[in-house]
PDB file of C-alpha atoms in Angstrom:
ATOM      1  CA  MET A  10      85.056 118.015  86.219  1.00 86.00           C
ATOM      2  CA  VAL A  11      88.299 116.343  84.434  1.00 86.00           C
ATOM      3  CA  MET A  12      87.227 113.563  85.848  1.00 88.00           C
ATOM      4  CA  LEU A  13      83.389 113.694  85.401  1.00 88.00           C
ATOM      5  CA  ALA A  14      84.549 114.505  81.495  1.00 87.00           C
ATOM      6  CA  ILE A  15      87.113 111.224  81.459  1.00 87.00           C
ATOM      7  CA  ILE A  16      84.220 108.907  82.725  1.00 86.00           C
ATOM      8  CA  ARG A  17      81.264 110.605  80.343  1.00 85.00           C
ATOM      9  CA  ILE A  18      83.775 110.505  76.812  1.00 85.00           C
ATOM     10  CA  GLY A  19      84.630 106.798  77.246  1.00 79.00           C
ATOM     11  CA  ASP A  20      86.936 106.104  74.642  1.00 78.00           C
ATOM     12  CA  ASP A  21      89.905 107.840  73.013  1.00 78.00           C
ATOM     13  CA  VAL A  22      90.207 110.187  76.493  1.00 84.00           C
ATOM     14  CA  TYR A  23      92.992 112.311  75.865  1.00 85.00           C
ATOM     15  CA  GLY A  24      93.565 116.400  76.733  1.00 82.00           C
ATOM     16  CA  VAL A  25      91.516 117.536  73.347  1.00 85.00           C
ATOM     17  CA  SER A  26      88.402 115.587  73.878  1.00 87.00           C
ATOM     18  CA  ILE A  27      88.321 116.526  77.567  1.00 90.00           C
ATOM     19  CA  SER A  28      88.700 120.041  76.853  1.00 87.00           C
ATOM     20  CA  ASP A  29      86.253 119.417  74.056  1.00 86.00           C
ATOM     21  CA  GLU A  30      84.126 118.092  76.426  1.00 86.00           C
ATOM     22  CA  ILE A  31      83.980 120.804  78.928  1.00 90.00           C
ATOM     23  CA  GLU A  32      83.747 123.473  76.508  1.00 87.00           C
ATOM     24  CA  GLU A  33      80.652 122.105  75.152  1.00 86.00           C
ATOM     25  CA  THR A  34      79.048 121.178  78.428  1.00 87.00           C
ATOM     26  CA  THR A  35      79.907 124.887  80.271  1.00 88.00           C
ATOM     27  CA  GLY A  36      80.386 126.931  76.980  1.00 86.00           C
ATOM     28  CA  ASN A  37      83.494 128.440  78.413  1.00 86.00           C
ATOM     29  CA  GLU A  38      86.918 128.507  76.719  1.00 84.00           C
ATOM     30  CA  VAL A  39      89.020 125.861  79.060  1.00 85.00           C
ATOM     31  CA  LEU A  40      93.010 126.196  79.030  1.00 87.00           C
ATOM     32  CA  LEU A  41      94.760 123.078  77.770  1.00 84.00           C
ATOM     33  CA  GLY A  42      96.805 124.078  81.479  1.00 85.00           C
ATOM     34  CA  SER A  43      94.605 124.335  83.845  1.00 86.00           C
ATOM     35  CA  VAL A  44      93.079 120.167  82.503  1.00 88.00           C
ATOM     36  CA  TYR A  45      96.976 119.033  82.326  1.00 88.00           C
ATOM     37  CA  ASP A  46      96.987 120.385  86.160  1.00 85.00           C
ATOM     38  CA  ALA A  47      94.043 118.733  86.866  1.00 88.00           C
ATOM     39  CA  LEU A  48      95.172 115.546  84.938  1.00 89.00           C
ATOM     40  CA  THR A  49      98.319 115.366  87.064  1.00 86.00           C
ATOM     41  CA  ARG A  50      97.162 115.411  90.006  1.00 87.00           C
ATOM     42  CA  LEU A  51      94.424 113.398  89.489  1.00 90.00           C
ATOM     43  CA  GLU A  52      97.095 110.982  88.411  1.00 88.00           C
ATOM     44  CA  GLU A  53      99.296 111.441  91.276  1.00 88.00           C
ATOM     45  CA  LYS A  54      96.238 110.282  93.677  1.00 89.00           C
ATOM     46  CA  GLY A  55      95.906 107.163  91.631  1.00 90.00           C
ATOM     47  CA  LEU A  56      92.357 108.226  90.728  1.00 90.00           C
ATOM     48  CA  ILE A  57      93.472 107.814  87.228  1.00 88.00           C
ATOM     49  CA  VAL A  58      96.085 105.882  84.939  1.00 87.00           C
ATOM     50  CA  SER A  59      97.255 107.145  81.091  1.00 86.00           C
ATOM     51  CA  ARG A  60      99.664 105.689  78.340  1.00 85.00           C
ATOM     52  CA  LEU A  61     101.015 107.123  75.230  1.00 83.00           C
ATOM     53  CA  GLY A  62      99.294 106.501  72.200  1.00 81.00           C
ATOM     54  CA  ASP A  63     100.651 106.355  68.786  1.00 76.00           C
ATOM     55  CA  ALA A  64     101.647 109.501  66.689  1.00 74.00           C
ATOM     56  CA  THR A  65      99.329 110.719  64.357  1.00 74.00           C
ATOM     57  CA  ALA A  66      99.592 113.056  60.811  1.00 72.00           C
ATOM     58  CA  GLU A  67      97.271 115.665  62.179  1.00 71.00           C
ATOM     59  CA  ARG A  68      98.501 116.098  65.610  1.00 75.00           C
ATOM     60  CA  GLY A  69     102.459 116.809  64.023  1.00 71.00           C
ATOM     61  CA  GLY A  70     103.718 113.259  64.236  1.00 74.00           C
ATOM     62  CA  ARG A  71     103.140 113.475  67.929  1.00 79.00           C
ATOM     63  CA  ALA A  72     101.405 110.762  70.313  1.00 79.00           C
ATOM     64  CA  LYS A  73      98.149 111.360  72.251  1.00 83.00           C
ATOM     65  CA  ARG A  74      98.814 110.753  76.595  1.00 86.00           C
ATOM     66  CA  HIS A  75      95.135 108.546  76.518  1.00 88.00           C
ATOM     67  CA  PHE A  76      93.554 108.529  80.290  1.00 89.00           C
ATOM     68  CA  ARG A  77      90.970 106.203  81.962  1.00 88.00           C
ATOM     69  CA  ALA A  78      89.391 106.431  85.406  1.00 88.00           C
ATOM     70  CA  THR A  79      90.497 103.724  87.873  1.00 89.00           C
ATOM     71  CA  SER A  80      88.853 101.198  89.797  1.00 90.00           C
ATOM     72  CA  GLN A  81      89.616 104.040  93.061  1.00 91.00           C
ATOM     73  CA  GLY A  82      88.444 106.598  90.256  1.00 88.00           C
ATOM     74  CA  LEU A  83      84.781 105.957  89.707  1.00 89.00           C
ATOM     75  CA  ARG A  84      84.531 104.708  93.543  1.00 92.00           C
ATOM     76  CA  VAL A  85      85.913 108.395  94.498  1.00 91.00           C
ATOM     77  CA  VAL A  86      83.315 109.774  92.092  1.00 88.00           C
ATOM     78  CA  ARG A  87      80.257 107.555  93.341  1.00 91.00           C
ATOM     79  CA  GLU A  88      81.202 109.267  96.797  1.00 92.00           C
ATOM     80  CA  THR A  89      81.073 112.604  96.026  1.00 89.00           C
ATOM     81  CA  GLN A  90      78.038 112.501  94.197  1.00 88.00           C
ATOM     82  CA  ARG A  91      76.074 110.727  97.235  1.00 90.00           C
ATOM     83  CA  ALA A  92      77.414 114.461  99.271  1.00 89.00           C
ATOM     84  CA  LEU A  93      76.274 116.369  96.524  1.00 87.00           C
ATOM     85  CA  VAL A  94      73.126 114.548  96.074  1.00 87.00           C
ATOM     86  CA  GLN A  95      73.145 114.668 100.539  1.00 85.00           C
ATOM     87  CA  LEU A  96      74.333 118.926 100.241  1.00 85.00           C
ATOM     88  CA  TRP A  97      71.825 119.523  97.132  1.00 82.00           C
ATOM     89  CA  LYS A  98      68.513 117.725  99.184  1.00 82.00           C
ATOM     90  CA  GLY A  99      69.344 120.341 101.939  1.00 71.00           C
ATOM     91  CA  LEU A 100      69.012 123.190 100.118  1.00 77.00           C
ATOM     92  CA  PRO A 101      66.304 125.440 100.033  1.00 75.00           C
ATOM     93  CA  GLU A 102      64.261 126.189  96.362  1.00 71.00           C
ATOM     94  CA  LEU A 103      67.092 128.921  94.492  1.00 67.00           C
ATOM     95  CA  LYS A 104      64.596 131.146  93.154  1.00 62.00           C
ATOM     96  CA  GLU A 105      65.994 134.545  91.245  1.00 61.00           C
ATOM     97  CA  GLY A 106      69.473 134.149  92.217  1.00 58.00           C
ATOM     98  CA  LYS A 107      68.155 134.228  96.159  1.00 57.00           C
ATOM     99  CA  ALA A 108      68.349 130.987  98.536  1.00 53.00           C
TER     100      ALA A 108
ATOM    101  CA  MET B  13      93.534 118.031  54.268  1.00 46.00           C
ATOM    102  CA  THR B  14      95.671 121.388  54.224  1.00 49.00           C
ATOM    103  CA  SER B  15      96.971 122.467  57.769  1.00 63.00           C
ATOM    104  CA  ARG B  16      98.494 125.703  59.335  1.00 71.00           C
ATOM    105  CA  SER B  17     101.828 126.095  61.317  1.00 77.00           C
ATOM    106  CA  ALA B  18     102.012 126.207  65.159  1.00 76.00           C
ATOM    107  CA  PRO B  19     103.489 129.366  65.747  1.00 81.00           C
ATOM    108  CA  ARG B  20     106.964 128.613  65.789  1.00 82.00           C
ATOM    109  CA  THR B  21     108.041 130.774  68.875  1.00 84.00           C
ATOM    110  CA  ALA B  22     105.060 129.728  70.945  1.00 85.00           C
ATOM    111  CA  THR B  23     105.913 125.731  70.305  1.00 84.00           C
ATOM    112  CA  TRP B  24     109.865 126.784  70.987  1.00 80.00           C
ATOM    113  CA  PHE B  25     108.882 128.410  74.329  1.00 81.00           C
ATOM    114  CA  LEU B  26     106.686 125.479  75.194  1.00 82.00           C
ATOM    115  CA  TYR B  27     109.329 123.211  74.554  1.00 79.00           C
ATOM    116  CA  GLN B  28     111.814 125.156  76.685  1.00 76.00           C
ATOM    117  CA  PHE B  29     109.664 125.552  79.500  1.00 76.00           C
ATOM    118  CA  GLY B  30     106.362 123.325  79.223  1.00 74.00           C
ATOM    119  CA  ALA B  31     107.088 120.030  81.681  1.00 63.00           C
ATOM    120  CA  GLY B  32     109.010 117.871  80.446  1.00 56.00           C
ATOM    121  CA  LEU B  33     107.509 114.259  79.296  1.00 50.00           C
ATOM    122  CA  GLU B  34     104.353 115.454  78.589  1.00 63.00           C
ATOM    123  CA  ASN B  35     105.078 118.266  76.402  1.00 71.00           C
ATOM    124  CA  ASP B  36     105.194 116.275  73.301  1.00 76.00           C
ATOM    125  CA  ALA B  37     101.931 115.290  73.831  1.00 82.00           C
ATOM    126  CA  ALA B  38     101.161 118.650  74.647  1.00 82.00           C
ATOM    127  CA  ILE B  39     102.106 120.209  71.406  1.00 82.00           C
ATOM    128  CA  GLY B  40     100.599 117.343  69.890  1.00 83.00           C
ATOM    129  CA  ASP B  41      97.506 118.663  72.167  1.00 84.00           C
ATOM    130  CA  LEU B  42      98.104 121.891  71.023  1.00 84.00           C
ATOM    131  CA  ALA B  43      98.294 121.577  66.926  1.00 82.00           C
ATOM    132  CA  GLU B  44      95.214 119.057  66.792  1.00 83.00           C
ATOM    133  CA  LYS B  45      93.563 122.223  68.406  1.00 83.00           C
ATOM    134  CA  TYR B  46      94.411 124.844  66.144  1.00 85.00           C
ATOM    135  CA  GLN B  47      94.088 123.002  63.253  1.00 81.00           C
ATOM    136  CA  LEU B  48      90.290 123.285  63.836  1.00 80.00           C
ATOM    137  CA  GLY B  49      91.152 126.958  63.834  1.00 79.00           C
ATOM    138  CA  GLY B  50      92.732 128.576  66.770  1.00 77.00           C
ATOM    139  CA  SER B  51      94.265 131.793  66.777  1.00 84.00           C
ATOM    140  CA  ARG B  52      97.784 133.012  67.410  1.00 85.00           C
ATOM    141  CA  GLY B  53      96.291 134.752  70.653  1.00 89.00           C
ATOM    142  CA  TRP B  54      95.250 131.266  71.719  1.00 88.00           C
ATOM    143  CA  TYR B  55      97.844 129.801  71.018  1.00 89.00           C
ATOM    144  CA  TRP B  56     100.099 131.568  72.781  1.00 90.00           C
ATOM    145  CA  ARG B  57      97.584 131.786  75.702  1.00 90.00           C
ATOM    146  CA  GLN B  58      97.224 127.572  75.868  1.00 88.00           C
ATOM    147  CA  VAL B  59     100.897 127.655  75.954  1.00 89.00           C
ATOM    148  CA  LEU B  60     101.524 130.117  78.563  1.00 89.00           C
ATOM    149  CA  SER B  61      98.725 128.147  80.394  1.00 88.00           C
ATOM    150  CA  ILE B  62     100.551 125.086  80.082  1.00 87.00           C
ATOM    151  CA  VAL B  63     103.886 126.053  81.004  1.00 86.00           C
ATOM    152  CA  ILE B  64     102.609 128.070  84.718  1.00 85.00           C
ATOM    153  CA  GLY B  65      99.859 124.919  85.137  1.00 83.00           C
ATOM    154  CA  GLY B  66     103.712 122.864  85.065  1.00 82.00           C
ATOM    155  CA  LEU B  67     105.736 125.428  87.363  1.00 82.00           C
ATOM    156  CA  ASN B  68     103.026 125.316  89.809  1.00 82.00           C
ATOM    157  CA  HIS B  69     102.451 121.675  89.934  1.00 81.00           C
ATOM    158  CA  ASP B  70     106.699 121.453  90.247  1.00 79.00           C
ATOM    159  CA  VAL B  71     106.302 124.293  93.200  1.00 81.00           C
ATOM    160  CA  ARG B  72     103.425 122.144  94.638  1.00 82.00           C
ATOM    161  CA  ARG B  73     105.410 118.342  94.726  1.00 78.00           C
ATOM    162  CA  ASP B  74     108.779 119.293  96.114  1.00 79.00           C
ATOM    163  CA  LYS B  75     107.886 123.211  98.170  1.00 83.00           C
ATOM    164  CA  ALA B  76     110.344 122.900 100.988  1.00 85.00           C
ATOM    165  CA  TRP B  77     113.985 121.277  98.478  1.00 84.00           C
ATOM    166  CA  VAL B  78     112.535 123.777  95.361  1.00 82.00           C
ATOM    167  CA  TRP B  79     112.569 127.074  97.953  1.00 85.00           C
ATOM    168  CA  ARG B  80     115.559 125.797  99.583  1.00 86.00           C
ATOM    169  CA  GLY B  81     117.290 125.616  96.029  1.00 85.00           C
ATOM    170  CA  ILE B  82     115.789 128.752  95.021  1.00 86.00           C
ATOM    171  CA  ALA B  83     117.338 130.164  98.056  1.00 89.00           C
ATOM    172  CA  ALA B  84     120.578 128.999  97.437  1.00 88.00           C
ATOM    173  CA  ALA B  85     120.640 129.398  94.135  1.00 88.00           C
ATOM    174  CA  TRP B  86     119.683 133.721  94.846  1.00 88.00           C
ATOM    175  CA  LEU B  87     122.990 133.621  97.342  1.00 91.00           C
ATOM    176  CA  ILE B  88     125.457 131.894  94.728  1.00 90.00           C
ATOM    177  CA  HIS B  89     123.795 134.667  92.321  1.00 87.00           C
ATOM    178  CA  THR B  90     124.792 137.591  94.465  1.00 85.00           C
ATOM    179  CA  LEU B  91     127.883 136.716  95.962  1.00 87.00           C
ATOM    180  CA  LEU B  92     129.141 136.269  92.362  1.00 87.00           C
ATOM    181  CA  MET B  93     127.896 139.762  91.138  1.00 82.00           C
ATOM    182  CA  VAL B  94     129.069 141.539  94.864  1.00 80.00           C
ATOM    183  CA  GLU B  95     132.657 139.964  94.227  1.00 82.00           C
ATOM    184  CA  ALA B  96     132.301 140.816  89.977  1.00 81.00           C
ATOM    185  CA  GLY B  97     131.584 144.308  91.341  1.00 76.00           C
ATOM    186  CA  HIS B  98     134.394 144.152  93.551  1.00 76.00           C
ATOM    187  CA  LEU B  99     136.926 142.728  90.751  1.00 78.00           C
ATOM    188  CA  LEU B 100     135.986 145.430  88.118  1.00 74.00           C
ATOM    189  CA  ARG B 101     136.781 148.546  90.801  1.00 71.00           C
ATOM    190  CA  ALA B 102     139.399 147.236  91.414  1.00 72.00           C
ATOM    191  CA  TYR B 103     140.404 147.916  87.277  1.00 71.00           C
ATOM    192  CA  PHE B 104     137.616 150.848  87.250  1.00 66.00           C
ATOM    193  CA  ASP B 105     138.349 153.647  89.727  1.00 60.00           C
ATOM    194  CA  VAL B 106     134.976 155.794  88.880  1.00 53.00           C
ATOM    195  CA  LEU B 107     132.766 153.175  90.402  1.00 50.00           C
ATOM    196  CA  HIS B 108     134.553 153.728  93.989  1.00 48.00           C
ATOM    197  CA  GLN B 109     131.822 156.661  93.918  1.00 51.00           C
ATOM    198  CA  SER B 110     129.106 154.309  94.217  1.00 51.00           C
ATOM    199  CA  SER B 111     127.725 153.056  97.696  1.00 47.00           C
ATOM    200  CA  THR B 112     126.121 149.826  96.047  1.00 45.00           C
ATOM    201  CA  ILE B 113     127.979 146.849  95.447  1.00 43.00           C
ATOM    202  CA  ASN B 114     125.199 144.730  94.858  1.00 42.00           C
ATOM    203  CA  LEU B 115     123.796 146.056  92.025  1.00 48.00           C
ATOM    204  CA  PHE B 116     127.414 146.598  90.416  1.00 47.00           C
ATOM    205  CA  PRO B 117     126.127 145.666  86.968  1.00 47.00           C
ATOM    206  CA  LEU B 118     123.603 148.354  86.801  1.00 48.00           C
ATOM    207  CA  VAL B 119     126.159 150.929  87.926  1.00 48.00           C
ATOM    208  CA  THR B 120     128.365 151.340  85.038  1.00 47.00           C
ATOM    209  CA  LEU B 121     125.316 152.207  82.993  1.00 50.00           C
ATOM    210  CA  LYS B 122     123.091 154.269  85.140  1.00 49.00           C
ATOM    211  CA  ALA B 123     122.631 157.866  84.080  1.00 44.00           C
ATOM    212  CA  GLY B 124     123.560 160.952  85.381  1.00 45.00           C
ATOM    213  CA  ASN B 125     126.668 161.683  87.850  1.00 49.00           C
ATOM    214  CA  GLY B 126     130.012 159.931  85.747  1.00 48.00           C
ATOM    215  CA  ALA B 127     128.091 158.201  83.684  1.00 47.00           C
ATOM    216  CA  VAL B 128     130.501 159.485  80.935  1.00 45.00           C
ATOM    217  CA  GLN B 129     133.383 157.997  82.559  1.00 49.00           C
ATOM    218  CA  GLN B 130     131.465 155.104  83.793  1.00 58.00           C
ATOM    219  CA  TRP B 131     131.055 154.126  79.958  1.00 60.00           C
ATOM    220  CA  VAL B 132     134.315 152.644  79.791  1.00 65.00           C
ATOM    221  CA  ALA B 133     133.200 150.054  82.417  1.00 66.00           C
ATOM    222  CA  VAL B 134     130.455 148.528  79.883  1.00 69.00           C
ATOM    223  CA  VAL B 135     131.787 146.107  78.408  1.00 74.00           C
ATOM    224  CA  PRO B 136     133.655 143.961  81.089  1.00 78.00           C
ATOM    225  CA  THR B 137     130.493 144.716  83.538  1.00 76.00           C
ATOM    226  CA  ILE B 138     128.029 143.080  80.641  1.00 78.00           C
ATOM    227  CA  VAL B 139     130.916 140.291  80.338  1.00 84.00           C
ATOM    228  CA  LEU B 140     131.293 139.381  84.070  1.00 84.00           C
ATOM    229  CA  ASN B 141     127.038 139.111  83.682  1.00 83.00           C
ATOM    230  CA  ILE B 142     127.322 136.645  80.824  1.00 87.00           C
ATOM    231  CA  LEU B 143     129.975 134.921  82.600  1.00 90.00           C
ATOM    232  CA  ILE B 144     127.761 134.405  85.696  1.00 89.00           C
ATOM    233  CA  LEU B 145     124.945 133.620  84.591  1.00 88.00           C
ATOM    234  CA  LEU B 146     125.987 130.989  82.150  1.00 90.00           C
ATOM    235  CA  PHE B 147     127.713 129.548  85.111  1.00 91.00           C
ATOM    236  CA  LEU B 148     124.819 129.849  87.477  1.00 89.00           C
ATOM    237  CA  GLY B 149     122.717 127.542  84.411  1.00 88.00           C
ATOM    238  CA  ARG B 150     125.117 125.444  84.658  1.00 89.00           C
ATOM    239  CA  MET B 151     125.067 125.178  88.750  1.00 87.00           C
ATOM    240  CA  LEU B 152     121.274 124.405  89.005  1.00 86.00           C
ATOM    241  CA  THR B 153     121.394 121.512  86.762  1.00 84.00           C
ATOM    242  CA  MET B 154     123.740 120.334  89.618  1.00 83.00           C
ATOM    243  CA  SER B 155     120.756 119.739  91.956  1.00 75.00           C
ATOM    244  CA  ARG B 156     120.387 116.108  92.744  1.00 75.00           C
ATOM    245  CA  ARG B 157     116.881 116.055  94.923  1.00 75.00           C
ATOM    246  CA  ILE B 158     115.136 118.542  92.467  1.00 76.00           C
ATOM    247  CA  PRO B 159     114.981 117.112  88.840  1.00 77.00           C
ATOM    248  CA  PRO B 160     117.801 119.487  86.753  1.00 80.00           C
ATOM    249  CA  GLN B 161     114.846 121.030  84.628  1.00 79.00           C
ATOM    250  CA  THR B 162     112.701 121.913  86.589  1.00 81.00           C
ATOM    251  CA  MET B 163     114.757 124.385  88.881  1.00 85.00           C
ATOM    252  CA  VAL B 164     115.883 126.281  85.726  1.00 85.00           C
ATOM    253  CA  ARG B 165     112.568 126.701  84.949  1.00 83.00           C
ATOM    254  CA  ILE B 166     111.571 128.025  88.507  1.00 85.00           C
ATOM    255  CA  TYR B 167     115.203 130.099  88.933  1.00 88.00           C
ATOM    256  CA  ILE B 168     114.022 132.208  85.527  1.00 87.00           C
ATOM    257  CA  ALA B 169     110.403 132.642  86.421  1.00 85.00           C
ATOM    258  CA  PHE B 170     112.219 133.626  89.895  1.00 86.00           C
ATOM    259  CA  CYS B 171     115.066 136.017  88.255  1.00 84.00           C
ATOM    260  CA  THR B 172     112.046 137.136  85.773  1.00 84.00           C
ATOM    261  CA  LEU B 173     109.851 138.382  88.392  1.00 86.00           C
ATOM    262  CA  ALA B 174     112.637 139.947  90.485  1.00 83.00           C
ATOM    263  CA  THR B 175     113.552 142.233  86.852  1.00 79.00           C
ATOM    264  CA  ILE B 176     109.907 142.681  86.183  1.00 83.00           C
ATOM    265  CA  GLY B 177     109.583 144.395  90.028  1.00 83.00           C
ATOM    266  CA  SER B 178     112.769 146.277  89.446  1.00 75.00           C
ATOM    267  CA  ALA B 179     111.852 147.938  85.842  1.00 75.00           C
ATOM    268  CA  GLY B 180     108.699 148.732  87.715  1.00 79.00           C
ATOM    269  CA  LEU B 181     110.410 150.042  90.784  1.00 77.00           C
ATOM    270  CA  SER B 182     112.345 152.366  88.527  1.00 70.00           C
ATOM    271  CA  LEU B 183     109.799 153.479  86.489  1.00 76.00           C
ATOM    272  CA  ILE B 184     107.758 154.566  89.617  1.00 76.00           C
ATOM    273  CA  THR B 185     111.103 156.365  90.797  1.00 72.00           C
ATOM    274  CA  LEU B 186     111.269 158.199  86.917  1.00 71.00           C
ATOM    275  CA  LEU B 187     108.191 158.804  87.674  1.00 73.00           C
ATOM    276  CA  PHE B 188     108.822 160.715  90.515  1.00 72.00           C
ATOM    277  CA  ASN B 189     111.721 163.660  88.783  1.00 65.00           C
ATOM    278  CA  ARG B 190     114.424 160.582  89.378  1.00 63.00           C
ATOM    279  CA  PRO B 191     116.370 160.694  86.076  1.00 60.00           C
ATOM    280  CA  ASN B 192     118.640 158.602  87.578  1.00 60.00           C
ATOM    281  CA  SER B 193     116.592 155.492  87.397  1.00 60.00           C
ATOM    282  CA  LEU B 194     116.035 155.689  83.428  1.00 65.00           C
ATOM    283  CA  GLY B 195     119.256 153.701  82.979  1.00 63.00           C
ATOM    284  CA  PHE B 196     118.169 151.221  85.674  1.00 65.00           C
ATOM    285  CA  LEU B 197     114.972 150.701  83.713  1.00 69.00           C
ATOM    286  CA  VAL B 198     116.587 150.767  80.582  1.00 70.00           C
ATOM    287  CA  ILE B 199     119.062 147.915  81.888  1.00 68.00           C
ATOM    288  CA  SER B 200     115.948 145.886  83.723  1.00 69.00           C
ATOM    289  CA  VAL B 201     113.937 145.599  80.401  1.00 75.00           C
ATOM    290  CA  LEU B 202     116.630 144.030  78.501  1.00 74.00           C
ATOM    291  CA  ALA B 203     117.852 141.616  81.254  1.00 73.00           C
ATOM    292  CA  LEU B 204     114.296 140.015  80.917  1.00 78.00           C
ATOM    293  CA  PRO B 205     114.711 138.165  77.901  1.00 81.00           C
ATOM    294  CA  ALA B 206     118.537 138.389  78.162  1.00 83.00           C
ATOM    295  CA  ALA B 207     118.923 136.781  81.227  1.00 83.00           C
ATOM    296  CA  PRO B 208     116.492 133.610  81.079  1.00 84.00           C
ATOM    297  CA  THR B 209     118.400 133.147  77.782  1.00 85.00           C
ATOM    298  CA  LEU B 210     121.958 132.601  79.086  1.00 86.00           C
ATOM    299  CA  LEU B 211     120.411 130.876  82.158  1.00 85.00           C
ATOM    300  CA  LEU B 212     119.348 128.116  79.326  1.00 83.00           C
ATOM    301  CA  ILE B 213     122.113 127.859  78.068  1.00 86.00           C
ATOM    302  CA  GLY B 214     124.644 128.037  80.473  1.00 84.00           C
ATOM    303  CA  SER B 215     122.043 124.767  81.502  1.00 81.00           C
ATOM    304  CA  GLY B 216     122.402 123.248  78.453  1.00 80.00           C
ATOM    305  CA  PHE B 217     119.252 123.294  77.409  1.00 73.00           C
ATOM    306  CA  PHE B 218     118.691 125.935  74.803  1.00 71.00           C
ATOM    307  CA  PHE B 219     120.272 123.443  72.902  1.00 66.00           C
ATOM    308  CA  ARG B 220     118.075 120.435  72.606  1.00 62.00           C
ATOM    309  CA  ARG B 221     116.272 119.358  69.917  1.00 56.00           C
ATOM    310  CA  THR B 222     113.737 121.408  69.628  1.00 51.00           C
ATOM    311  CA  PRO B 223     110.898 119.993  67.782  1.00 50.00           C
ATOM    312  CA  SER B 224     109.901 121.492  64.369  1.00 48.00           C
ATOM    313  CA  PRO B 225     106.655 123.101  65.488  1.00 43.00           C
ATOM    314  CA  ALA B 226     103.677 120.872  65.131  1.00 41.00           C
ATOM    315  CA  GLY B 227     100.610 120.699  62.553  1.00 38.00           C
ATOM    316  CA  ILE B 228     103.066 121.327  59.587  1.00 34.00           C
ATOM    317  CA  LEU B 229     101.437 118.963  57.242  1.00 33.00           C
ATOM    318  CA  GLU B 230     101.157 118.923  53.495  1.00 28.00           C
TER     319      GLU B 230
END
């Protein structure tokens, strides 16, 4: 979900914009801790990279950590999408909460 | 632009126990979202999620070494407590009545038999506990394999869980009409903030520059 949010946002991707994107899409409150946890793991796997931006006043003088997907990350997303589409095709039609 | 101050204690807590280099960006993110209308409860929830997530990540990254480090620190902690117990017994005869030596910090404050005479040993017991925790905090920063701050954070989490467990056991015992456990319960509750603070002071992290609370703009 975090990876998809990064790709959807495009520019100015950082903790707040990612959590806002997920909150708007799912309608649920997002804990920043779980976003950072996912970001750390994605970065360790080489799927995203980060850099520190400039400090801004509305953030109490603290810098943003910007993220972007790597080419490896984009490839993994495409593969995952293909796999999910295949799995989805194999599902019987969902009716009234039953498969 | 008008703004609100983010809760100072929560920001301090995040700075002390959050995930190191990521802290500044995380505090900035929290400040930005808090300005948009987050409540204090929301702020604390976010801080706790960041701290717990960071600890979880630290443990996962180098699991075997972290557990070895915690086991070694716990062993040294216990040995120091036992030795301090022997030292106390050498000066205070009343403590001979106790059969448990590893729980020496609690013995002196235990309610019930001989409690009145044992109060004389309270001050040296507390002093020895403080010295042990300060020393242990210093020792935790000497780990070469695991980043010192990570080691301190994980050991504090471990001690806090152990203390909560101990308090829970005392509470259960108390509920079964065993008044002796009241002293243990009181000490466990007192130890909850005291032990982490002393470990932090011993490690030297307590006196690090704490950033001014985020989001203060006039």
